[in-house]
Amino acid sequence: MKRCFLPGVMVFLVLPVVAIAAPEPECRVDTQGGNGATISYQEIKFPAVLPPTFDPNVPDGAVVYDATGMGDNYFAVVKCNGALIGNMVYEGKGRYDAKFNAYETSVSGVGYRITEYAPGGWWPKNINYQGVGKILPGAVDYRVQLVKIGPITAAGVLSGEIGTIRVLEHGGLVAARVSFNGGLPIRPTVPTCTIQRKRLDVGLGEVSLNQLERNGGSDYKPISIDLKCSGGSTGTSTRMFITLTDSTNPGNRGNRLTLSSKGSTAAKGVAVEIRRADDSVVSFGPDSSVTGNPNQWFVGQFGNTSTSIPLRARYVTTSSALAAGQANAAATFTMSYQ
């Protein structure tokens, strides 16, 4: 057999290295004045000063805060490379109330509206620019107002972004962002409420296993959370909410309060049930006053007065395997005014 050997050949190719520049974006935002640099977007901030208090009984549509932008007062310019800018959308965040030209905020009854020097007019608006460049005014030419759009029943704080200017036909390029510089307190003179007793000890008494097995629970014992509300302008009120939290198991979202008693001396097969005045069973939520907190419920709307939140508690069985022992439990309550 004839064998053939093929010599191995390794070929090195020297290729020229060509630097390929990244394509220039079709539209961009530059500063006009200062160093004239390209920026991600124009940033407009409104000062988060401590505004004066105001009477929430003012008419709907009344302005309760009025401010202009702050910061470096450079103009910005939207530049498009040989393409028309087209539609620019000026809009706020959240639900819009056309009656007051205002967007709703997290503070009930308070809305905000934005305008700027050019082209003027309250947002939202959509303007078609038939050109390749559009100048955006400097910070002090932007204006925000807070207006009353409904009943105001609580104070609050506004923060974060409240509006944008976008170039619609060019990928929705954000040309400007409008925000509050920190938190802006909203200070209506509505009643504020204080808890009369922050610690409530409720004795559920000794209960026989026979009673628990026969009735599924013990007799109810009353609880009263007492509050005094004051300091509001005449005729004002505040909307009161409450959340109960399981101290032993803060992640509990059920309606059985966990026993804190542990070890060989602790009772087994029982928990604590709490009911409201309407006889509904309380479910537990996070220790938070945020609006819409899980298992938060509405207590009522109160003026300058004293009020109570009546509750009642009892032992209930959670298992057929009952064992006598200590059966202590603890819950916290968090008030929220909205």
CSV table of C-alpha atoms in Angstrom, one decimal, residues 202-338:
chain,number,residue,atom,x,y,z
A,202,VAL,CA,-56.4,42.0,77.4
A,203,GLY,CA,-57.0,39.2,79.8
A,204,LEU,CA,-58.7,36.2,78.1
A,205,GLY,CA,-58.9,34.3,81.4
A,206,GLU,CA,-58.5,30.6,82.1
A,207,VAL,CA,-60.4,28.4,79.7
A,208,SER,CA,-61.0,24.6,80.0
A,209,LEU,CA,-60.1,22.2,77.3
A,210,ASN,CA,-63.7,20.9,77.5
A,211,GLN,CA,-65.1,24.4,76.6
A,212,LEU,CA,-62.7,24.7,73.7
A,213,GLU,CA,-63.6,21.3,72.4
A,214,ARG,CA,-67.3,21.8,72.8
A,215,ASN,CA,-67.6,25.4,71.5
A,216,GLY,CA,-64.5,25.8,69.3
A,217,GLY,CA,-63.5,28.8,71.3
A,218,SER,CA,-63.8,30.8,74.5
A,219,ASP,CA,-66.0,33.8,75.4
A,220,TYR,CA,-65.1,37.1,73.8
A,221,LYS,CA,-63.3,39.9,75.8
A,222,PRO,CA,-63.7,43.5,74.8
A,223,ILE,CA,-60.9,45.8,73.5
A,224,SER,CA,-61.1,49.5,73.0
A,225,ILE,CA,-58.5,51.6,71.1
A,226,ASP,CA,-59.2,55.2,72.2
A,227,LEU,CA,-58.1,58.3,70.2
A,228,LYS,CA,-58.5,62.0,70.5
A,229,CYS,CA,-58.5,64.1,67.3
A,230,SER,CA,-57.9,67.8,67.4
A,231,GLY,CA,-56.2,70.8,65.7
A,232,GLY,CA,-58.3,70.8,62.4
A,233,SER,CA,-59.9,73.9,60.9
A,234,THR,CA,-63.7,74.2,61.6
A,235,GLY,CA,-65.6,71.7,59.6
A,236,THR,CA,-62.6,69.5,58.6
A,237,SER,CA,-62.2,65.8,59.2
A,238,THR,CA,-59.7,63.0,58.6
A,239,ARG,CA,-60.2,59.5,57.2
A,240,MET,CA,-58.9,57.0,59.7
A,241,PHE,CA,-57.6,53.5,58.8
A,242,ILE,CA,-56.0,50.8,60.9
A,243,THR,CA,-53.8,47.6,60.4
A,244,LEU,CA,-53.2,44.9,63.0
A,245,THR,CA,-49.9,43.0,62.8
A,246,ASP,CA,-49.0,39.7,64.4
A,247,SER,CA,-46.0,40.5,66.6
A,248,THR,CA,-44.9,36.8,66.8
A,249,ASN,CA,-45.2,36.2,63.1
A,250,PRO,CA,-45.2,39.5,61.2
A,251,GLY,CA,-45.6,37.7,57.9
A,252,ASN,CA,-49.0,36.3,59.0
A,253,ARG,CA,-51.8,37.4,56.6
A,254,GLY,CA,-54.4,35.1,58.0
A,255,ASN,CA,-56.9,35.7,60.8
A,256,ARG,CA,-55.4,33.7,63.6
A,257,LEU,CA,-53.0,35.5,66.0
A,258,THR,CA,-50.0,33.3,66.7
A,259,LEU,CA,-49.2,32.3,70.3
A,260,SER,CA,-46.0,33.8,71.7
A,261,SER,CA,-45.8,31.2,74.4
A,262,LYS,CA,-43.3,28.5,73.5
A,263,GLY,CA,-41.8,25.3,75.0
A,264,SER,CA,-43.3,22.5,77.1
A,265,THR,CA,-45.5,24.8,79.2
A,266,ALA,CA,-47.2,26.4,76.1
A,267,ALA,CA,-50.7,25.5,75.1
A,268,LYS,CA,-51.2,23.6,71.9
A,269,GLY,CA,-53.9,23.7,69.2
A,270,VAL,CA,-55.2,27.2,70.0
A,271,ALA,CA,-54.7,30.7,68.7
A,272,VAL,CA,-56.4,34.1,69.3
A,273,GLU,CA,-59.2,35.5,67.1
A,274,ILE,CA,-60.0,39.3,67.0
A,275,ARG,CA,-63.3,40.6,65.6
A,276,ARG,CA,-64.3,44.1,64.6
A,277,ALA,CA,-67.5,45.9,65.7
A,278,ASP,CA,-69.3,44.6,62.5
A,279,ASP,CA,-68.4,41.0,63.7
A,280,SER,CA,-65.9,40.5,60.8
A,281,VAL,CA,-62.8,38.6,61.7
A,282,VAL,CA,-59.6,40.7,61.6
A,283,SER,CA,-56.8,39.5,59.2
A,284,PHE,CA,-53.3,40.7,59.9
A,285,GLY,CA,-51.0,42.8,57.7
A,286,PRO,CA,-47.6,44.5,57.7
A,287,ASP,CA,-46.7,47.1,60.3
A,288,SER,CA,-47.1,50.0,57.9
A,289,SER,CA,-49.3,53.1,57.5
A,290,VAL,CA,-49.0,53.2,53.7
A,291,THR,CA,-52.3,53.6,51.8
A,292,GLY,CA,-53.6,50.3,50.6
A,293,ASN,CA,-51.6,48.3,53.1
A,294,PRO,CA,-52.7,44.6,53.1
A,295,ASN,CA,-55.6,43.9,55.4
A,296,GLN,CA,-55.8,47.6,56.4
A,297,TRP,CA,-59.4,48.7,57.0
A,298,PHE,CA,-61.4,51.9,57.1
A,299,VAL,CA,-62.4,53.0,60.6
A,300,GLY,CA,-64.3,56.2,59.8
A,301,GLN,CA,-64.1,59.9,59.2
A,302,PHE,CA,-63.7,62.1,62.2
A,303,GLY,CA,-63.5,65.8,63.0
A,304,ASN,CA,-62.1,67.4,66.2
A,305,THR,CA,-63.5,64.8,68.6
A,306,SER,CA,-62.7,61.7,70.6
A,307,THR,CA,-63.5,58.3,69.2
A,308,SER,CA,-62.9,54.6,70.0
A,309,ILE,CA,-62.3,51.5,67.8
A,310,PRO,CA,-64.2,48.6,69.5
A,311,LEU,CA,-62.7,45.1,69.1
A,312,ARG,CA,-63.1,41.8,70.9
A,313,ALA,CA,-60.8,38.8,71.2
A,314,ARG,CA,-61.1,35.1,72.2
A,315,TYR,CA,-59.2,31.8,72.0
A,316,VAL,CA,-60.1,29.6,69.1
A,317,THR,CA,-59.1,26.0,68.3
A,318,THR,CA,-56.7,25.4,65.4
A,319,SER,CA,-56.3,21.6,65.9
A,320,SER,CA,-58.1,18.7,67.5
A,321,ALA,CA,-54.9,17.9,69.4
A,322,LEU,CA,-55.3,20.3,72.3
A,323,ALA,CA,-52.9,20.6,75.2
A,324,ALA,CA,-53.3,22.9,78.2
A,325,GLY,CA,-50.7,25.5,79.0
A,326,GLN,CA,-49.9,29.2,78.7
A,327,ALA,CA,-51.5,30.9,75.7
A,328,ASN,CA,-50.1,34.4,75.4
A,329,ALA,CA,-50.2,36.4,72.1
A,330,ALA,CA,-49.4,39.9,71.0
A,331,ALA,CA,-50.4,42.2,68.2
A,332,THR,CA,-49.5,45.8,67.2
A,333,PHE,CA,-51.8,48.3,65.6
A,334,THR,CA,-50.8,51.0,63.1
A,335,MET,CA,-53.0,54.0,62.3
A,336,SER,CA,-53.1,55.6,58.9
A,337,TYR,CA,-54.8,58.9,58.0
A,338,GLN,CA,-55.7,59.4,54.3
